[in-house]
CSV table of C-alpha atoms and ligand atoms in Angstrom, one decimal:
chain,number,residue,atom,x,y,z
A,27,MET,CA,-20.6,-16.6,-60.0
A,28,THR,CA,-20.6,-16.2,-63.8
A,29,VAL,CA,-24.2,-17.0,-64.5
A,30,THR,CA,-26.4,-14.1,-63.4
A,31,TYR,CA,-29.9,-14.6,-62.1
A,32,GLU,CA,-31.3,-13.0,-65.2
A,33,GLU,CA,-29.4,-15.2,-67.5
A,34,ALA,CA,-30.4,-18.3,-65.5
A,35,LEU,CA,-34.1,-17.3,-65.9
A,36,GLN,CA,-33.9,-17.3,-69.7
A,37,LYS,CA,-33.2,-21.0,-69.7
A,38,TYR,CA,-34.6,-22.4,-66.6
A,39,GLU,CA,-37.8,-22.2,-64.5
A,40,PRO,CA,-37.1,-22.1,-60.8
A,41,VAL,CA,-39.2,-24.2,-58.4
A,42,PHE,CA,-38.9,-23.7,-54.7
A,43,GLY,CA,-40.4,-25.2,-51.6
A,44,LEU,CA,-39.9,-24.3,-47.9
A,45,GLU,CA,-39.7,-26.3,-44.7
A,46,THR,CA,-40.3,-23.9,-41.9
A,47,HIS,CA,-39.7,-24.9,-38.2
A,48,VAL,CA,-41.5,-22.9,-35.6
A,49,GLU,CA,-40.8,-23.2,-31.9
A,50,LEU,CA,-44.1,-23.1,-30.1
A,51,GLY,CA,-44.7,-20.7,-27.3
A,52,THR,CA,-45.8,-23.2,-24.7
A,53,THR,CA,-44.6,-22.7,-21.2
A,54,THR,CA,-43.3,-26.3,-20.9
A,55,LYS,CA,-41.4,-28.7,-23.2
A,56,MET,CA,-43.1,-31.2,-25.6
A,57,PHE,CA,-42.8,-34.3,-23.5
A,58,CYS,CA,-41.7,-33.1,-20.0
A,59,GLY,CA,-42.5,-30.2,-17.6
A,60,CYS,CA,-39.2,-28.3,-18.2
A,61,PRO,CA,-39.6,-24.5,-18.9
A,62,THR,CA,-39.0,-23.2,-22.4
A,63,THR,CA,-37.8,-19.7,-21.7
A,64,PHE,CA,-35.0,-18.4,-23.9
A,65,GLY,CA,-31.6,-17.3,-22.7
A,66,ALA,CA,-31.4,-19.3,-19.3
A,67,GLU,CA,-28.2,-20.6,-17.8
A,68,PRO,CA,-27.1,-23.5,-20.0
A,69,ASN,CA,-28.4,-26.9,-18.9
A,70,SER,CA,-30.6,-25.5,-16.2
A,71,HIS,CA,-33.9,-26.4,-18.0
A,72,VAL,CA,-33.4,-30.2,-18.2
A,73,CYS,CA,-34.8,-33.3,-16.6
A,74,PRO,CA,-34.5,-37.1,-17.1
A,75,VAL,CA,-37.0,-37.1,-19.9
A,76,CYS,CA,-35.4,-34.4,-22.1
A,77,LEU,CA,-31.9,-35.7,-21.3
A,78,GLY,CA,-33.1,-39.2,-22.5
A,79,LEU,CA,-32.0,-40.9,-19.3
A,80,PRO,CA,-32.8,-44.6,-19.0
A,81,GLY,CA,-36.3,-45.4,-17.7
A,82,SER,CA,-37.8,-41.9,-18.3
A,83,LEU,CA,-41.1,-41.7,-20.1
A,84,PRO,CA,-42.4,-38.8,-22.3
A,85,VAL,CA,-45.9,-37.5,-21.9
A,86,THR,CA,-47.4,-35.4,-24.8
A,87,ASN,CA,-48.0,-31.7,-24.1
A,88,ARG,CA,-51.7,-30.9,-24.8
A,89,VAL,CA,-51.2,-27.3,-25.5
A,90,ALA,CA,-48.6,-28.1,-28.2
A,91,ILE,CA,-51.2,-30.4,-29.9
A,92,GLU,CA,-53.8,-27.5,-29.6
A,93,TYR,CA,-51.4,-25.0,-31.1
A,94,THR,CA,-50.5,-27.3,-34.0
A,95,ILE,CA,-54.2,-27.9,-34.7
A,96,LYS,CA,-54.7,-24.1,-34.7
A,97,ILE,CA,-51.9,-23.7,-37.2
A,98,GLY,CA,-53.3,-26.5,-39.4
A,99,LEU,CA,-56.8,-24.9,-39.4
A,100,ALA,CA,-55.3,-21.5,-40.2
A,101,LEU,CA,-53.5,-23.0,-43.2
A,102,ASN,CA,-56.7,-24.6,-44.4
A,103,CYS,CA,-55.4,-28.2,-43.6
A,104,SER,CA,-57.4,-31.3,-42.7
A,105,ILE,CA,-56.8,-32.4,-39.2
A,106,ALA,CA,-56.2,-36.1,-38.6
A,107,SER,CA,-58.6,-37.8,-36.3
A,108,TRP,CA,-55.9,-40.2,-35.2
A,109,CYS,CA,-52.2,-40.1,-35.6
A,110,ARG,CA,-49.0,-41.3,-34.0
A,111,PHE,CA,-45.5,-40.0,-33.2
A,112,ALA,CA,-42.6,-41.7,-34.7
A,113,ARG,CA,-38.9,-42.1,-33.8
A,114,LYS,CA,-36.5,-40.7,-36.2
A,115,ASN,CA,-33.2,-42.3,-35.6
A,116,TYR,CA,-29.9,-40.5,-36.1
A,117,PHE,CA,-27.0,-39.3,-34.1
A,118,TYR,CA,-26.4,-35.7,-33.0
A,119,PRO,CA,-24.4,-34.7,-30.0
A,120,ASP,CA,-27.1,-32.2,-29.1
A,121,MET,CA,-29.8,-34.9,-29.2
A,122,PRO,CA,-29.4,-36.9,-26.1
A,123,LYS,CA,-31.7,-39.8,-26.9
A,124,ASN,CA,-30.0,-40.4,-30.3
A,125,PHE,CA,-33.5,-40.3,-31.9
A,126,GLN,CA,-35.9,-37.5,-32.3
A,127,ILE,CA,-39.6,-37.9,-31.5
A,128,SER,CA,-41.3,-36.6,-34.7
A,129,GLN,CA,-44.2,-37.5,-37.0
A,130,TYR,CA,-43.5,-39.4,-40.2
A,131,ASP,CA,-46.3,-41.0,-42.2
A,132,GLU,CA,-49.0,-39.8,-39.9
A,133,PRO,CA,-48.8,-36.0,-39.5
A,134,LEU,CA,-51.4,-34.1,-37.5
A,135,CYS,CA,-52.4,-31.8,-40.4
A,136,VAL,CA,-52.3,-32.3,-44.2
A,137,ASP,CA,-53.3,-30.7,-47.5
A,138,GLY,CA,-53.7,-27.0,-46.9
A,139,TYR,CA,-52.7,-23.8,-48.6
A,140,LEU,CA,-51.6,-20.3,-47.9
A,141,ASP,CA,-52.3,-17.4,-50.3
A,142,VAL,CA,-49.5,-14.8,-50.6
A,143,LEU,CA,-49.6,-11.4,-52.3
A,144,VAL,CA,-46.6,-10.6,-54.5
A,145,GLY,CA,-46.4,-7.8,-57.1
A,146,GLY,CA,-50.1,-7.2,-56.9
A,147,ARG,CA,-51.0,-10.8,-57.6
A,148,THR,CA,-52.0,-13.7,-55.3
A,149,VAL,CA,-50.0,-16.9,-55.4
A,150,ARG,CA,-51.4,-20.0,-53.7
A,151,VAL,CA,-48.8,-22.0,-51.9
A,152,GLY,CA,-49.8,-25.6,-51.3
A,153,ILE,CA,-49.1,-26.9,-47.8
A,154,GLU,CA,-48.2,-30.6,-47.8
A,155,ARG,CA,-48.2,-31.2,-44.0
A,156,VAL,CA,-47.8,-29.6,-40.7
A,157,HIS,CA,-46.4,-32.0,-38.1
A,158,LEU,CA,-45.1,-31.8,-34.5
A,159,GLU,CA,-41.7,-32.8,-33.2
A,160,GLU,CA,-39.1,-31.9,-30.6
A,161,ASP,CA,-36.3,-29.5,-31.0
A,162,THR,CA,-32.6,-30.5,-30.4
A,163,GLY,CA,-30.2,-28.9,-28.0
A,164,LYS,CA,-27.5,-26.5,-29.2
A,165,SER,CA,-23.8,-27.0,-29.7
A,166,LEU,CA,-21.4,-24.2,-29.0
A,167,HIS,CA,-18.0,-24.5,-30.7
A,168,VAL,CA,-15.2,-22.7,-28.8
A,169,GLY,CA,-12.0,-21.4,-30.1
A,170,GLY,CA,-11.5,-21.1,-33.9
A,171,ALA,CA,-12.4,-18.1,-35.9
A,172,THR,CA,-15.7,-18.9,-37.4
A,173,GLY,CA,-17.7,-20.4,-34.5
A,174,ARG,CA,-18.1,-23.5,-36.6
A,175,ILE,CA,-16.8,-26.9,-35.6
A,176,GLN,CA,-13.9,-26.7,-38.1
A,177,GLY,CA,-11.0,-25.3,-36.2
A,178,ALA,CA,-12.6,-25.3,-32.8
A,179,ASP,CA,-10.7,-26.3,-29.7
A,180,TYR,CA,-13.7,-27.9,-28.1
A,181,SER,CA,-17.5,-28.0,-28.1
A,182,LEU,CA,-20.1,-27.5,-25.4
A,183,VAL,CA,-23.6,-28.7,-25.5
A,184,ASP,CA,-26.6,-26.9,-24.0
A,185,TYR,CA,-29.7,-29.1,-23.6
A,186,ASN,CA,-32.1,-26.3,-22.7
A,187,ARG,CA,-33.6,-26.3,-26.1
A,188,ALA,CA,-33.8,-30.1,-26.3
A,189,GLY,CA,-37.4,-31.1,-26.2
A,190,ILE,CA,-39.0,-27.7,-27.0
A,191,PRO,CA,-42.1,-28.3,-29.2
A,192,LEU,CA,-41.3,-27.7,-32.8
A,193,VAL,CA,-43.8,-27.5,-35.6
A,194,GLU,CA,-42.6,-28.2,-39.1
A,195,ILE,CA,-44.6,-26.7,-42.0
A,196,VAL,CA,-43.8,-28.2,-45.4
A,197,THR,CA,-45.0,-26.7,-48.6
A,198,ARG,CA,-45.5,-28.5,-51.9
A,199,PRO,CA,-43.1,-27.5,-54.6
A,200,VAL,CA,-44.1,-24.0,-56.0
A,201,PRO,CA,-43.6,-23.9,-59.8
A,202,GLY,CA,-44.6,-21.1,-62.2
A,203,THR,CA,-43.5,-18.0,-60.4
A,204,GLY,CA,-40.6,-17.4,-62.7
A,205,PHE,CA,-38.6,-14.4,-62.1
A,206,LEU,CA,-40.5,-13.6,-58.9
A,207,ALA,CA,-39.6,-16.9,-57.2
A,208,PRO,CA,-37.2,-15.5,-54.7
A,209,GLU,CA,-39.8,-12.7,-53.8
A,210,VAL,CA,-42.6,-15.3,-53.6
A,211,ALA,CA,-40.5,-17.4,-51.2
A,212,ARG,CA,-39.9,-14.4,-48.9
A,213,ALA,CA,-43.4,-13.3,-49.1
A,214,TYR,CA,-44.6,-16.8,-48.1
A,215,VAL,CA,-42.3,-16.8,-45.0
A,216,THR,CA,-43.5,-13.2,-44.2
A,217,GLU,CA,-47.2,-14.2,-44.4
A,218,LEU,CA,-46.6,-17.4,-42.4
A,219,ARG,CA,-44.8,-15.4,-39.7
A,220,ASP,CA,-47.7,-12.9,-39.6
A,221,LEU,CA,-50.2,-15.7,-39.4
A,222,LEU,CA,-48.4,-17.5,-36.6
A,223,ARG,CA,-48.0,-14.2,-34.7
A,224,SER,CA,-51.7,-13.6,-35.1
A,225,LEU,CA,-52.4,-17.1,-33.7
A,226,GLY,CA,-50.3,-16.4,-30.7
A,227,VAL,CA,-48.6,-19.7,-30.9
A,228,SER,CA,-45.0,-18.5,-31.2
A,229,ASP,CA,-42.9,-15.4,-30.8
A,230,VAL,CA,-41.7,-16.2,-34.3
A,231,ARG,CA,-38.4,-14.4,-33.8
A,232,MET,CA,-36.1,-15.4,-36.6
A,233,GLU,CA,-33.0,-13.8,-34.9
A,234,GLU,CA,-33.5,-16.0,-31.9
A,235,GLY,CA,-34.3,-19.1,-34.0
A,236,SER,CA,-37.9,-19.6,-33.1
A,237,LEU,CA,-38.6,-19.4,-36.7
A,238,ARG,CA,-36.2,-21.1,-39.1
A,239,ALA,CA,-36.7,-21.8,-42.8
A,240,ASP,CA,-35.0,-24.4,-44.9
A,241,VAL,CA,-35.2,-23.4,-48.6
A,242,ASN,CA,-35.5,-26.1,-51.3
A,243,THR,CA,-34.6,-25.0,-54.8
A,244,SER,CA,-34.5,-26.8,-58.2
A,245,LEU,CA,-34.4,-25.8,-61.8
A,246,SER,CA,-36.5,-27.2,-64.7
A,247,PRO,CA,-35.5,-26.4,-68.2
A,248,ARG,CA,-37.9,-23.8,-69.6
A,249,GLY,CA,-41.1,-25.4,-71.2
A,250,SER,CA,-40.6,-28.7,-69.2
A,251,ASP,CA,-42.6,-29.7,-66.1
A,252,VAL,CA,-40.0,-32.3,-65.0
A,253,LEU,CA,-38.7,-31.2,-61.6
A,254,GLY,CA,-34.8,-30.9,-61.4
A,255,THR,CA,-32.8,-32.1,-58.5
A,256,ARG,CA,-33.3,-30.0,-55.5
A,257,THR,CA,-30.9,-28.8,-52.9
A,258,GLU,CA,-31.9,-27.8,-49.4
A,259,THR,CA,-30.4,-24.6,-47.9
A,260,LYS,CA,-30.5,-24.9,-44.1
A,261,ASN,CA,-31.5,-22.5,-41.4
A,262,VAL,CA,-31.9,-19.3,-43.3
A,263,ASN,CA,-32.4,-16.8,-40.5
A,264,SER,CA,-33.9,-13.7,-41.9
A,265,LEU,CA,-36.7,-12.8,-44.5
A,266,ARG,CA,-34.1,-11.1,-46.6
A,267,SER,CA,-31.9,-14.2,-46.6
A,268,VAL,CA,-34.8,-16.4,-47.8
A,269,GLU,CA,-35.0,-14.3,-50.9
A,270,ARG,CA,-31.2,-14.2,-51.4
A,271,ALA,CA,-30.9,-18.0,-50.8
A,272,VAL,CA,-33.2,-18.8,-53.6
A,273,ARG,CA,-31.7,-16.2,-56.0
A,274,SER,CA,-28.1,-17.5,-55.3
A,275,GLU,CA,-29.1,-21.2,-55.7
A,276,VAL,CA,-30.8,-20.4,-59.0
A,277,SER,CA,-27.6,-18.8,-60.4
A,278,ARG,CA,-25.4,-21.6,-59.0
A,279,GLN,CA,-27.5,-24.4,-60.3
A,280,ALA,CA,-27.8,-22.8,-63.7
A,281,GLU,CA,-24.0,-22.6,-63.8
A,282,VAL,CA,-23.6,-26.3,-62.9
A,283,LEU,CA,-26.1,-27.3,-65.6
A,284,ASP,CA,-24.7,-25.0,-68.3
A,285,SER,CA,-21.3,-26.5,-67.8
A,286,GLY,CA,-22.7,-30.0,-68.4
A,287,GLY,CA,-22.7,-31.0,-64.7
A,288,ARG,CA,-25.6,-32.2,-62.6
A,289,VAL,CA,-27.0,-30.8,-59.5
A,290,ILE,CA,-26.3,-33.0,-56.4
A,291,GLN,CA,-29.1,-33.6,-53.9
A,292,GLU,CA,-27.6,-32.2,-50.7
A,293,THR,CA,-28.0,-29.7,-47.9
A,294,ARG,CA,-26.3,-26.4,-48.3
A,295,HIS,CA,-25.4,-23.6,-45.9
A,296,PHE,CA,-26.3,-20.0,-46.6
A,297,HIS,CA,-23.7,-17.3,-45.7
A,298,GLU,CA,-25.2,-14.0,-44.7
A,299,GLU,CA,-22.0,-12.0,-45.5
A,300,SER,CA,-21.4,-13.3,-49.0
A,301,GLY,CA,-25.0,-14.1,-50.0
A,302,VAL,CA,-23.9,-17.5,-51.4
A,303,THR,CA,-24.4,-21.2,-50.4
A,304,THR,CA,-21.8,-23.8,-49.8
A,305,SER,CA,-22.0,-27.6,-49.8
A,306,GLY,CA,-23.1,-29.2,-46.5
A,307,ARG,CA,-23.8,-33.0,-46.5
A,308,SER,CA,-25.4,-35.2,-49.0
A,309,LYS,CA,-29.1,-35.5,-48.2
A,310,GLU,CA,-30.4,-38.5,-46.4
A,311,GLU,CA,-33.3,-40.4,-47.6
A,312,ALA,CA,-36.3,-41.2,-45.4
A,313,GLN,CA,-35.3,-44.8,-45.0
A,314,ASP,CA,-31.9,-43.7,-43.6
A,315,TYR,CA,-33.7,-42.6,-40.5
A,316,ARG,CA,-35.3,-46.0,-39.7
A,317,TYR,CA,-38.6,-44.4,-38.6
A,318,PHE,CA,-40.9,-46.5,-36.5
A,319,PRO,CA,-43.9,-45.7,-34.3
A,320,GLU,CA,-42.9,-44.3,-30.9
A,321,PRO,CA,-43.7,-47.0,-28.4
A,322,ASP,CA,-43.6,-44.8,-25.3
A,323,LEU,CA,-46.5,-42.5,-26.4
A,324,VAL,CA,-50.3,-43.1,-26.9
A,325,PRO,CA,-51.6,-42.0,-30.3
A,326,VAL,CA,-53.1,-38.6,-30.7
A,327,ALA,CA,-56.8,-38.7,-31.4
A,328,PRO,CA,-58.2,-35.1,-31.2
A,329,PRO,CA,-62.0,-35.3,-30.7
A,330,ARG,CA,-64.0,-33.6,-33.4
A,331,ASP,CA,-65.7,-31.2,-31.0
A,332,TRP,CA,-62.4,-30.1,-29.6
A,333,VAL,CA,-61.1,-29.3,-33.1
A,334,ASP,CA,-64.4,-27.5,-33.9
A,335,SER,CA,-64.0,-25.4,-30.7
A,336,ILE,CA,-60.4,-24.5,-31.7
A,337,ALA,CA,-61.6,-23.5,-35.2
A,338,ALA,CA,-64.3,-21.3,-33.6
A,339,SER,CA,-61.6,-19.5,-31.4
A,340,LEU,CA,-59.3,-18.6,-34.3
A,341,PRO,CA,-58.6,-14.8,-34.4
A,342,GLU,CA,-58.7,-12.7,-37.4
A,343,LEU,CA,-56.1,-14.1,-39.8
A,344,PRO,CA,-53.8,-11.9,-41.9
A,345,SER,CA,-55.6,-12.7,-45.1
A,346,ALA,CA,-59.0,-11.5,-43.6
A,347,ARG,CA,-57.3,-8.4,-42.1
A,348,ARG,CA,-55.9,-7.6,-45.6
A,349,ALA,CA,-59.3,-7.9,-47.1
A,350,ARG,CA,-60.8,-5.7,-44.4
A,351,LEU,CA,-58.2,-2.9,-44.5
A,352,MET,CA,-58.0,-2.8,-48.3
A,353,SER,CA,-61.7,-2.2,-48.4
A,354,ALA,CA,-61.9,0.3,-45.4
A,355,TRP,CA,-58.8,2.3,-46.7
A,356,SER,CA,-59.6,1.9,-50.5
A,357,LEU,CA,-56.2,0.4,-51.2
A,358,SER,CA,-55.0,-1.5,-54.2
A,359,GLU,CA,-53.1,-4.8,-53.6
A,360,LEU,CA,-49.8,-3.0,-54.5
A,361,GLU,CA,-50.5,-0.2,-52.0
A,362,PHE,CA,-51.3,-2.8,-49.4
A,363,GLU,CA,-48.0,-4.7,-50.1
A,364,ALA,CA,-46.1,-1.4,-49.8
A,365,LEU,CA,-47.4,-0.9,-46.3
A,366,ARG,CA,-46.8,-4.6,-45.3
A,367,ASN,CA,-43.3,-4.7,-46.7
A,368,ALA,CA,-42.5,-1.5,-44.9
A,369,GLY,CA,-43.6,-3.2,-41.6
A,370,ALA,CA,-45.9,-0.2,-41.1
A,371,LEU,CA,-49.4,-2.0,-41.0
A,372,ASP,CA,-49.8,-2.1,-37.3
A,373,ALA,CA,-48.6,1.5,-37.0
A,374,VAL,CA,-50.9,2.8,-39.6
A,375,GLU,CA,-53.9,0.9,-38.2
A,376,ALA,CA,-53.2,2.3,-34.8
A,377,THR,CA,-52.7,5.8,-36.1
A,378,VAL,CA,-56.1,5.6,-37.9
A,379,ALA,CA,-57.6,4.3,-34.7
A,380,ALA,CA,-56.1,7.4,-32.9
A,381,GLY,CA,-58.0,9.7,-35.3
A,382,ALA,CA,-55.9,10.2,-38.4
A,383,SER,CA,-57.3,9.7,-41.9
A,384,PRO,CA,-55.9,6.5,-43.6
A,385,ALA,CA,-54.3,8.6,-46.3
A,386,ASP,CA,-52.5,10.8,-43.8
A,387,ALA,CA,-51.4,7.9,-41.6
A,388,ARG,CA,-50.0,6.1,-44.7
A,389,LYS,CA,-48.3,9.3,-46.0
A,390,TRP,CA,-46.4,9.8,-42.7
A,391,TRP,CA,-45.4,6.2,-42.0
A,392,LEU,CA,-44.4,5.4,-45.5
A,393,GLY,CA,-42.7,8.7,-46.1
A,394,GLU,CA,-40.9,10.7,-43.5
A,395,LEU,CA,-41.0,7.9,-40.8
A,396,ALA,CA,-39.9,5.1,-43.1
A,397,ARG,CA,-37.0,7.4,-44.2
A,398,ARG,CA,-36.0,8.1,-40.6
A,399,ALA,CA,-36.1,4.4,-39.7
A,400,ASN,CA,-34.0,3.6,-42.7
A,401,ASP,CA,-31.4,6.2,-41.7
A,402,MET,CA,-31.4,4.8,-38.2
A,403,GLY,CA,-31.2,1.2,-39.5
A,404,ILE,CA,-34.2,0.1,-37.5
A,405,GLU,CA,-37.8,-1.1,-38.3
A,406,VAL,CA,-40.5,1.7,-38.4
A,407,SER,CA,-42.2,-0.1,-35.5
A,408,ALA,CA,-39.1,0.5,-33.4
A,409,LEU,CA,-39.1,4.4,-33.9
A,410,PRO,CA,-39.6,6.2,-30.6
A,411,ILE,CA,-42.8,7.8,-31.8
A,412,THR,CA,-46.3,6.5,-31.1
A,413,PRO,CA,-49.2,6.2,-33.4
A,414,ALA,CA,-51.0,8.7,-31.2
A,415,ASP,CA,-48.2,11.2,-31.7
A,416,VAL,CA,-48.5,10.8,-35.5
A,417,ALA,CA,-52.3,11.2,-35.3
A,418,ARG,CA,-51.8,14.4,-33.3
A,419,ILE,CA,-49.3,15.8,-35.9
A,420,SER,CA,-51.8,14.9,-38.7
A,421,GLU,CA,-54.5,16.8,-36.7
A,422,LEU,CA,-52.3,19.9,-36.4
A,423,VAL,CA,-51.6,19.9,-40.1
A,424,ALA,CA,-55.3,19.3,-40.9
A,425,ALA,CA,-56.2,22.3,-38.7
A,426,GLY,CA,-53.6,24.5,-40.5
A,427,SER,CA,-51.4,25.0,-37.4
A,428,LEU,CA,-48.5,23.2,-39.1
A,429,ASN,CA,-47.5,22.7,-42.7
A,430,ASP,CA,-45.7,19.6,-43.8
A,431,ARG,CA,-42.3,21.1,-43.4
A,432,LEU,CA,-43.0,22.2,-39.9
A,433,ALA,CA,-44.6,18.8,-39.3
A,434,ARG,CA,-41.3,17.1,-40.2
A,435,GLN,CA,-39.5,19.2,-37.6
A,436,VAL,CA,-42.0,18.1,-34.9
A,437,ILE,CA,-41.4,14.5,-35.9
A,438,GLU,CA,-37.7,15.1,-35.6
A,439,GLY,CA,-38.2,16.7,-32.2
A,440,VAL,CA,-40.3,13.7,-30.9
A,441,LEU,CA,-37.7,11.2,-32.3
A,442,ASP,CA,-34.9,13.2,-30.5
A,443,GLY,CA,-36.7,12.8,-27.2
A,444,GLU,CA,-38.0,16.4,-26.9
A,445,GLY,CA,-41.4,15.3,-25.8
A,446,LYS,CA,-44.9,15.0,-27.2
A,447,PRO,CA,-45.8,16.8,-30.4
A,448,ASP,CA,-47.4,19.8,-28.6
A,449,GLU,CA,-44.4,20.1,-26.4
A,450,VAL,CA,-42.1,20.1,-29.4
A,451,VAL,CA,-44.3,22.7,-31.2
A,452,ALA,CA,-44.1,25.0,-28.0
A,453,ALA,CA,-40.4,24.4,-27.3
A,454,ARG,CA,-39.2,25.0,-30.8
A,455,GLY,CA,-41.7,27.8,-31.6
A,456,LEU,CA,-43.2,25.9,-34.6
A,457,ALA,CA,-46.5,27.2,-35.9
A,458,VAL,CA,-47.7,28.4,-39.2
A,459,VAL,CA,-47.7,32.2,-39.2
A,460,SER,CA,-51.3,32.9,-40.1
A,461,ASP,CA,-51.4,36.5,-38.8
A,462,ASP,CA,-51.8,38.4,-42.1
A,463,SER,CA,-50.1,41.6,-40.8
A,464,ALA,CA,-46.9,39.7,-40.0
A,465,LEU,CA,-47.0,38.2,-43.5
A,466,LEU,CA,-47.8,41.5,-45.2
A,467,SER,CA,-44.6,43.2,-43.9
A,468,ALA,CA,-42.5,40.3,-45.2
A,469,ILE,CA,-44.4,40.5,-48.5
A,470,ASP,CA,-43.8,44.2,-48.8
A,471,GLU,CA,-40.1,43.7,-48.2
A,472,ALA,CA,-40.0,41.0,-50.9
A,473,ILE,CA,-41.9,43.3,-53.4
A,474,ALA,CA,-39.6,46.1,-52.7
A,475,ALA,CA,-36.5,43.9,-53.1
A,476,ASN,CA,-37.6,42.4,-56.4
A,477,PRO,CA,-38.9,45.2,-58.8
A,478,ASP,CA,-38.0,43.2,-62.0
A,479,VAL,CA,-40.1,40.2,-60.7
A,480,VAL,CA,-42.9,42.6,-59.9
A,481,ALA,CA,-42.8,44.0,-63.4
A,482,ARG,CA,-43.1,40.6,-64.9
A,483,ILE,CA,-46.0,39.6,-62.7
A,484,ARG,CA,-47.8,42.8,-63.8
A,485,ASP,CA,-47.0,41.8,-67.4
A,486,GLY,CA,-49.2,38.8,-66.8
A,487,LYS,CA,-46.3,36.3,-66.0
A,488,VAL,CA,-48.0,35.2,-62.8
A,489,GLN,CA,-45.7,32.1,-62.3
A,490,ALA,CA,-43.0,34.6,-61.5
A,491,ALA,CA,-44.8,35.0,-58.2
A,492,GLY,CA,-43.0,31.9,-57.0
A,493,VAL,CA,-39.9,34.0,-56.5
A,494,LEU,CA,-41.7,36.3,-54.0
A,495,VAL,CA,-43.4,33.3,-52.3
A,496,GLY,CA,-39.9,31.7,-51.8
A,497,ALA,CA,-38.6,35.0,-50.4
A,498,VAL,CA,-41.4,35.3,-47.9
A,499,MET,CA,-41.1,31.6,-46.9
A,500,ARG,CA,-37.4,32.2,-46.2
A,501,ALA,CA,-38.1,35.3,-44.3
A,502,THR,CA,-40.6,33.5,-42.1
A,503,ARG,CA,-38.3,30.4,-41.8
A,504,GLY,CA,-40.9,28.2,-43.5
A,505,GLN,CA,-43.6,28.9,-40.9
A,506,ALA,CA,-46.0,30.5,-43.4
A,507,ASP,CA,-48.8,28.9,-45.3
A,508,ALA,CA,-47.5,29.2,-48.8
A,509,ALA,CA,-50.9,29.2,-50.5
A,510,ARG,CA,-52.0,32.1,-48.2
A,511,VAL,CA,-48.7,33.9,-49.1
A,512,ARG,CA,-49.4,33.7,-52.8
A,513,ASP,CA,-53.0,35.0,-52.4
A,514,LEU,CA,-51.7,38.0,-50.4
A,515,ILE,CA,-49.1,38.8,-53.0
A,516,MET,CA,-51.5,38.7,-55.8
A,517,GLU,CA,-53.9,40.9,-53.9
A,518,ARG,CA,-51.1,43.3,-53.2
A,519,LEU,CA,-50.2,43.6,-56.8
A,520,SER,CA,-53.6,43.7,-58.3
B,605,ZN,ZN1,-37.3,-32.0,-19.3
């Protein structure tokens, strides 16, 4: 690509929007009693309803309605007192009825927002609608190098996923985030994922497809508030890819516009390996789907008192948790973001609950442990060390039994499976040498071996003592308390 992101931003203002699909964690499908568990033998979770056999009739899953209302309330939406499902007509081999039961002009939840924190500032993302629909099955293209339909020998269809309740959350276009647009898009999906997880309505696993984002991107000329033509990048399957997809589309569209072309309204595919998008199909308009009210289902009319009782049962939402923890731990927004972006929030909270100070818990999880997780290519939450272990290590440091250097060795031992912190301390013989007589003999040796340094210290150049401290620390293999060593040296030479 010849136009860089930075160059594109000088002339254009990016506007993005997100359509996020969430598979709900109900035990049964949206309109039948088939189970929803992931990874079952293909076509073992099917029945006449989700296979679209003639004469079968759908029945709405009450829990799916309840979960959708929960999501709508948590996103500050109004909940419709009456709405209907609609048929969205199109052909897909993995959609046995040749229409999808969805919601069109009467979504269950409308007009909400979600506040996200980026770069220390809060951006309010408008939510246009939250509606309920059913998922399609899955096609598997066999033969061919890429797993795509092009070049495949044949295709197989698995209908286990067909009919799983799917919530679609659609934002309004988000203008005015400028250079930060890709990061705001990512932060929105992150915040939404955390929100959905806290509600317990989905396992929100992007890698298993239970949370999937389509990213709409357009460019307006700087200083203009006319929205440009948008493209829709489909099925972006990781948080990092959300950010990269926006960034790549901004550069590509700027290049098209700069060369006098026009952006075509189309769907595009994001490629993880190259980080670029390629053209998919031209985008259908709503009228192409021939929506009409689903005649086989009764309308959904959630009674007000039911909605109120769902509202009363909502757990602490991520925004409330953020406010609580920032206040309790005296964090700035940037410090909070650093914790959240490192995926260390739960771990730090649990470590504090296990007795560590917030400052110590943050120091270990954002420092040594984040570094180790990065080296191992895993999330910090997946490290084989518990918050209780980290709290115990902090306690040993606070008590003076370990210094930071020894504490890092204890962490290494725990991660290597050598046992709990106290077991590692015992097995590796790690403890600060606090016995002054042991230190004094090492100090005397260091003094004897460095007469020139001693002369300089006696001349008043006290910073030269660092050489002697270093020698003693080496002699005790780092197990001494450096501050104590310095004090003893100065006493000895005074
Ligand atoms: Zn079924």
